[in-house]
Amino acid sequence: MTLPAHRGIQVWREDGAAPDRVAEEVPVALRYNGEPHVVMMCTPSDLEDFARGFSVTEGIVEDVAQIGAIQLRELSEDQGFEMDVAIPQSCAQRLAGRQRQLRGRTGCGLCGAQTLADVLRPARRVPAGVAVAAGAVRRALEALRRQQPLNAATGSTHAAAWATPDGLIVAVREDVGRHNALDKLIGHLLATNSDLARGFVVVTSRASYEMVAKSVAVGMPMLVAISAPTAYAVRLAEDAGLTLIGFARAHRHVVYACPGRVSSAPLGTPG
């Protein structure tokens, strides 16, 4: 991939010009078995992870093992990227029946849905998971601030991170779109056979419907967001048994759904 995730600009101050950076945002066309499906606006990094995560969380495949080769092609003249994802014929036929050939904006939360039935499908139940000390949430938030190089350079990207029950960050993905960042993280975790029942996800955004839905789709038991959730997201979390935390800060957070996984036990020393 030749296109960087950011490009250089100049900032003018009283004492002259200084270099700075702005995040890239490019169209990424997803094709399944050669058939066009959707065009998303993404940061051009970790795109194979994005394809895996999107394919699972949008219900195109039931398991990441059903995804075969992913062919990534950069288009000419800064036109973005095209990815052809190989999936079983049965999945391709089901996808064709849904007639989901759409253009997804960066902030689009229902980019894959054509009907209300697609959006309002019953939530699956997430695993019981493990207890997470309140201090682990704070530890993960503090660690995540230091693990967002693209946002540090540009100030315009979201991050999604996976943390162990004691709050250690083990994976981070960034993107201009909050749900893209989460799909990238999920794609990476699934590809590396991570145990998604043992840990929690942290996102640097609000906890809207699609953030909860994607977490539930792969069995993540806890979602921590630095901003507020929507009422629909809270209802979905309650139906799925997902612990939903919002307004997560260094010294406080709000538990909106399923508080039983949040423990008041003291946090141990990280290993």
Short mmCIF file of C-alpha atoms in Angstrom, two decimals:
data_model
loop_
_atom_site.label_atom_id
_atom_site.label_comp_id
_atom_site.label_asym_id
_atom_site.label_seq_id
_atom_site.Cartn_x
_atom_site.Cartn_y
_atom_site.Cartn_z
CA MET A 1 0.00 0.00 0.00
CA THR A 2 1.57 3.26 -1.11
CA LEU A 3 -0.90 5.80 0.23
CA PRO A 4 0.04 6.97 3.75
CA ALA A 5 -2.56 7.33 6.49
CA HIS A 6 -1.85 11.07 6.66
CA ARG A 7 -0.35 13.84 4.56
CA GLY A 8 1.69 16.90 5.41
CA ILE A 9 0.37 20.46 5.66
CA GLN A 10 1.64 23.79 6.99
CA VAL A 11 0.45 25.68 10.04
CA TRP A 12 1.14 29.42 10.05
CA ARG A 13 1.86 31.17 13.34
CA GLU A 14 3.25 34.54 14.28
CA ASP A 15 6.78 33.17 14.14
CA GLY A 16 6.33 31.52 10.72
CA ALA A 17 5.22 28.22 9.24
CA ALA A 18 5.47 24.80 10.88
CA PRO A 19 4.71 21.34 9.46
CA ASP A 20 1.61 19.45 10.52
CA ARG A 21 -0.43 16.49 9.29
CA VAL A 22 -4.00 15.75 8.25
CA ALA A 23 -5.57 12.28 8.23
CA GLU A 24 -6.34 10.64 4.92
CA GLU A 25 -9.88 9.56 4.09
CA VAL A 26 -10.31 7.43 0.97
CA PRO A 27 -13.05 5.33 -0.63
CA VAL A 28 -12.67 1.59 -0.10
CA ALA A 29 -14.85 -0.60 -2.30
CA LEU A 30 -15.70 -4.01 -0.87
CA ARG A 31 -16.48 -6.78 -3.32
CA TYR A 32 -17.51 -10.32 -2.41
CA ASN A 33 -16.61 -13.06 -4.88
CA GLY A 34 -16.18 -10.35 -7.48
CA GLU A 35 -19.58 -8.71 -6.91
CA PRO A 36 -19.70 -5.07 -5.67
CA HIS A 37 -21.27 -4.62 -2.27
CA VAL A 38 -20.46 -1.32 -0.56
CA VAL A 39 -18.07 1.64 -0.68
CA MET A 40 -16.84 2.90 2.68
CA MET A 41 -14.78 5.97 3.52
CA CYS A 42 -11.79 4.82 5.58
CA THR A 43 -8.30 5.64 6.73
CA PRO A 44 -6.02 3.62 4.41
CA SER A 45 -4.44 1.39 7.06
CA ASP A 46 -5.20 -2.12 8.33
CA LEU A 47 -7.71 -2.59 5.51
CA GLU A 48 -7.54 -6.39 5.57
CA ASP A 49 -8.50 -6.24 9.26
CA PHE A 50 -11.37 -3.95 8.29
CA ALA A 51 -12.62 -6.40 5.64
CA ARG A 52 -12.61 -9.27 8.14
CA GLY A 53 -14.33 -7.30 10.90
CA PHE A 54 -16.93 -5.73 8.62
CA SER A 55 -17.76 -9.09 7.03
CA VAL A 56 -18.46 -10.67 10.43
CA THR A 57 -20.17 -7.79 12.23
CA GLU A 58 -22.45 -7.10 9.26
CA GLY A 59 -23.49 -10.74 9.09
CA ILE A 60 -22.03 -11.39 5.64
CA VAL A 61 -20.28 -14.44 7.08
CA GLU A 62 -20.96 -16.18 10.36
CA ASP A 63 -17.34 -16.86 11.23
CA VAL A 64 -14.03 -15.35 10.21
CA ALA A 65 -12.90 -18.83 9.14
CA GLN A 66 -15.35 -18.56 6.24
CA ILE A 67 -13.30 -15.72 4.75
CA GLY A 68 -10.79 -16.85 2.16
CA ALA A 69 -8.32 -14.72 0.27
CA ILE A 70 -8.56 -10.93 0.50
CA GLN A 71 -7.18 -9.19 -2.57
CA LEU A 72 -6.36 -5.52 -2.00
CA ARG A 73 -5.81 -3.26 -4.99
CA GLU A 74 -4.91 0.41 -4.95
CA LEU A 75 -6.74 2.29 -7.69
CA SER A 76 -4.99 4.84 -9.89
CA GLU A 77 -4.97 8.60 -9.39
CA ASP A 78 -5.79 8.58 -5.66
CA GLN A 79 -9.16 6.91 -6.27
CA GLY A 80 -8.88 4.74 -3.19
CA PHE A 81 -8.81 0.98 -2.86
CA GLU A 82 -10.74 -2.06 -3.93
CA MET A 83 -10.88 -5.26 -1.91
CA ASP A 84 -12.23 -8.54 -3.22
CA VAL A 85 -13.14 -10.89 -0.39
CA ALA A 86 -13.63 -14.60 -1.05
CA ILE A 87 -16.56 -16.12 0.85
CA PRO A 88 -18.53 -19.39 0.53
CA GLN A 89 -21.09 -19.46 -2.25
CA SER A 90 -23.91 -19.91 0.27
CA CYS A 91 -22.93 -16.63 1.96
CA ALA A 92 -22.66 -14.88 -1.40
CA GLN A 93 -26.14 -16.05 -2.39
CA ARG A 94 -27.60 -14.83 0.89
CA LEU A 95 -25.86 -11.49 0.43
CA ALA A 96 -27.20 -11.13 -3.10
CA GLY A 97 -30.69 -11.73 -1.77
CA ARG A 98 -30.36 -8.83 0.62
CA GLN A 99 -29.57 -6.47 -2.29
CA ARG A 100 -27.15 -4.43 -0.22
CA GLN A 101 -25.12 -2.41 -2.68
CA LEU A 102 -24.71 0.89 -0.90
CA ARG A 103 -22.39 3.82 -0.42
CA GLY A 104 -21.23 4.15 3.19
CA ARG A 105 -20.19 7.52 4.58
CA THR A 106 -17.54 7.77 7.26
CA GLY A 107 -20.07 8.26 10.05
CA CYS A 108 -22.69 5.90 8.66
CA GLY A 109 -24.00 3.59 11.33
CA LEU A 110 -26.48 1.62 9.21
CA CYS A 111 -24.32 1.32 6.10
CA GLY A 112 -25.25 -2.30 5.55
CA ALA A 113 -28.97 -2.20 6.26
CA GLN A 114 -31.65 -1.92 3.62
CA THR A 115 -34.78 -2.64 5.67
CA LEU A 116 -35.92 -2.10 9.25
CA ALA A 117 -35.77 -5.86 9.77
CA ASP A 118 -32.02 -5.72 9.11
CA VAL A 119 -31.64 -3.10 11.84
CA LEU A 120 -34.08 -4.49 14.40
CA ARG A 121 -33.00 -8.13 14.28
CA PRO A 122 -32.95 -9.73 17.77
CA ALA A 123 -29.73 -9.30 19.71
CA ARG A 124 -27.70 -12.37 20.54
CA ARG A 125 -26.61 -12.83 24.15
CA VAL A 126 -22.97 -12.17 24.91
CA PRO A 127 -20.92 -14.53 27.14
CA ALA A 128 -20.82 -14.01 30.88
CA GLY A 129 -17.22 -12.86 30.60
CA VAL A 130 -15.18 -11.96 33.64
CA ALA A 131 -15.34 -9.35 36.37
CA VAL A 132 -13.51 -6.12 35.56
CA ALA A 133 -12.33 -3.82 38.35
CA ALA A 134 -13.31 -0.19 37.97
CA GLY A 135 -9.63 0.64 38.16
CA ALA A 136 -8.99 -1.48 35.06
CA VAL A 137 -11.24 0.82 33.04
CA ARG A 138 -9.22 3.82 34.17
CA ARG A 139 -5.94 2.02 33.46
CA ALA A 140 -7.06 1.18 29.91
CA LEU A 141 -8.18 4.76 29.24
CA GLU A 142 -4.85 6.14 30.38
CA ALA A 143 -2.89 3.61 28.31
CA LEU A 144 -4.97 4.25 25.19
CA ARG A 145 -4.07 7.93 25.18
CA ARG A 146 -0.47 6.93 24.54
CA GLN A 147 -1.27 4.40 21.82
CA GLN A 148 -2.94 6.52 19.15
CA PRO A 149 -0.10 7.67 16.87
CA LEU A 150 -2.35 8.70 14.00
CA ASN A 151 -4.59 10.80 16.22
CA ALA A 152 -1.53 12.30 17.90
CA ALA A 153 -0.30 13.36 14.47
CA THR A 154 -3.62 14.61 13.06
CA GLY A 155 -6.15 15.08 15.88
CA SER A 156 -8.94 13.68 13.71
CA THR A 157 -9.18 9.90 14.15
CA HIS A 158 -10.99 7.53 16.46
CA ALA A 159 -9.48 4.48 18.12
CA ALA A 160 -10.82 1.13 19.27
CA ALA A 161 -8.75 -0.91 21.71
CA TRP A 162 -8.96 -4.33 23.31
CA ALA A 163 -8.00 -4.57 26.96
CA THR A 164 -7.41 -7.50 29.28
CA PRO A 165 -9.56 -7.75 32.44
CA ASP A 166 -6.85 -5.88 34.38
CA GLY A 167 -6.86 -2.99 31.91
CA LEU A 168 -3.78 -3.74 29.79
CA ILE A 169 -4.19 -2.67 26.16
CA VAL A 170 -3.19 -5.48 23.80
CA ALA A 171 -4.43 -4.15 20.43
CA VAL A 172 -5.43 -0.77 18.97
CA ARG A 173 -6.80 0.24 15.59
CA GLU A 174 -7.44 3.80 14.34
CA ASP A 175 -9.66 5.26 11.63
CA VAL A 176 -11.50 8.46 10.76
CA GLY A 177 -14.73 6.50 11.28
CA ARG A 178 -15.53 5.18 14.74
CA HIS A 179 -17.23 2.03 13.47
CA ASN A 180 -14.40 1.46 10.98
CA ALA A 181 -11.90 1.53 13.84
CA LEU A 182 -13.98 -1.03 15.72
CA ASP A 183 -14.29 -3.28 12.66
CA LYS A 184 -10.51 -3.11 12.17
CA LEU A 185 -9.96 -4.11 15.79
CA ILE A 186 -12.48 -6.95 15.58
CA GLY A 187 -10.94 -8.21 12.34
CA HIS A 188 -7.51 -8.31 13.96
CA LEU A 189 -8.77 -10.05 17.10
CA LEU A 190 -10.66 -12.69 15.13
CA ALA A 191 -7.70 -13.33 12.83
CA THR A 192 -5.45 -13.90 15.85
CA ASN A 193 -7.95 -16.20 17.63
CA SER A 194 -8.30 -13.88 20.61
CA ASP A 195 -10.70 -14.86 23.39
CA LEU A 196 -13.30 -12.09 23.14
CA ALA A 197 -15.05 -13.24 26.31
CA ARG A 198 -12.03 -12.32 28.43
CA GLY A 199 -11.58 -8.57 28.21
CA PHE A 200 -13.34 -5.41 27.12
CA VAL A 201 -13.31 -2.93 24.27
CA VAL A 202 -12.63 0.80 24.64
CA VAL A 203 -13.66 3.32 21.98
CA THR A 204 -12.86 7.02 21.70
CA SER A 205 -16.36 7.94 20.57
CA ARG A 206 -19.98 7.88 21.60
CA ALA A 207 -21.59 4.48 22.08
CA SER A 208 -24.19 4.60 19.34
CA TYR A 209 -26.29 1.69 18.10
CA GLU A 210 -23.76 0.25 15.67
CA MET A 211 -20.92 0.25 18.20
CA VAL A 212 -23.00 -1.89 20.56
CA ALA A 213 -24.31 -4.06 17.71
CA LYS A 214 -20.81 -4.82 16.40
CA SER A 215 -19.54 -5.65 19.89
CA VAL A 216 -22.49 -7.96 20.49
CA ALA A 217 -22.10 -9.62 17.08
CA VAL A 218 -18.74 -11.11 18.09
CA GLY A 219 -19.49 -11.75 21.78
CA MET A 220 -17.64 -8.90 23.47
CA PRO A 221 -19.13 -8.66 26.97
CA MET A 222 -18.20 -5.05 27.79
CA LEU A 223 -17.99 -1.80 25.81
CA VAL A 224 -16.41 1.33 27.29
CA ALA A 225 -16.87 4.65 25.48
CA ILE A 226 -15.49 8.06 26.34
CA SER A 227 -18.73 9.73 25.26
CA ALA A 228 -22.43 9.11 25.87
CA PRO A 229 -24.54 6.25 24.51
CA THR A 230 -27.87 6.62 22.78
CA ALA A 231 -31.05 5.26 24.37
CA TYR A 232 -31.33 2.67 21.60
CA ALA A 233 -27.77 1.54 22.29
CA VAL A 234 -28.62 1.13 25.99
CA ARG A 235 -31.70 -0.97 25.17
CA LEU A 236 -29.72 -3.16 22.80
CA ALA A 237 -26.98 -3.64 25.40
CA GLU A 238 -29.55 -4.64 28.01
CA ASP A 239 -31.20 -7.12 25.64
CA ALA A 240 -27.82 -8.67 24.78
CA GLY A 241 -26.45 -8.68 28.33
CA LEU A 242 -23.56 -6.39 27.40
CA THR A 243 -22.07 -4.10 30.03
CA LEU A 244 -22.16 -0.59 28.56
CA ILE A 245 -20.06 2.18 30.09
CA GLY A 246 -20.09 5.77 28.86
CA PHE A 247 -18.52 9.10 29.78
CA ALA A 248 -15.43 7.16 30.82
CA ARG A 249 -12.90 9.51 32.38
CA ALA A 250 -9.84 9.24 34.59
CA HIS A 251 -11.86 9.48 37.81
CA ARG A 252 -15.41 8.53 36.89
CA HIS A 253 -17.60 6.62 34.46
CA VAL A 254 -21.29 5.83 34.06
CA VAL A 255 -22.58 2.26 33.79
CA TYR A 256 -25.67 2.32 31.57
CA ALA A 257 -26.42 -1.39 31.23
CA CYS A 258 -25.59 -4.68 32.98
CA PRO A 259 -23.40 -3.41 35.85
CA GLY A 260 -22.74 -6.87 37.29
CA ARG A 261 -19.38 -7.27 35.53
CA VAL A 262 -17.93 -4.11 37.09
CA SER A 263 -16.16 -4.96 40.33
CA SER A 264 -15.15 -2.67 43.19
CA ALA A 265 -12.21 -4.95 44.01
CA PRO A 266 -8.81 -3.26 44.14
CA LEU A 267 -6.76 -3.41 40.97
CA GLY A 268 -3.63 -5.52 41.11
CA THR A 269 -0.22 -4.62 39.74
CA PRO A 270 0.00 -5.31 35.99
CA GLY A 271 2.23 -8.19 35.02
#
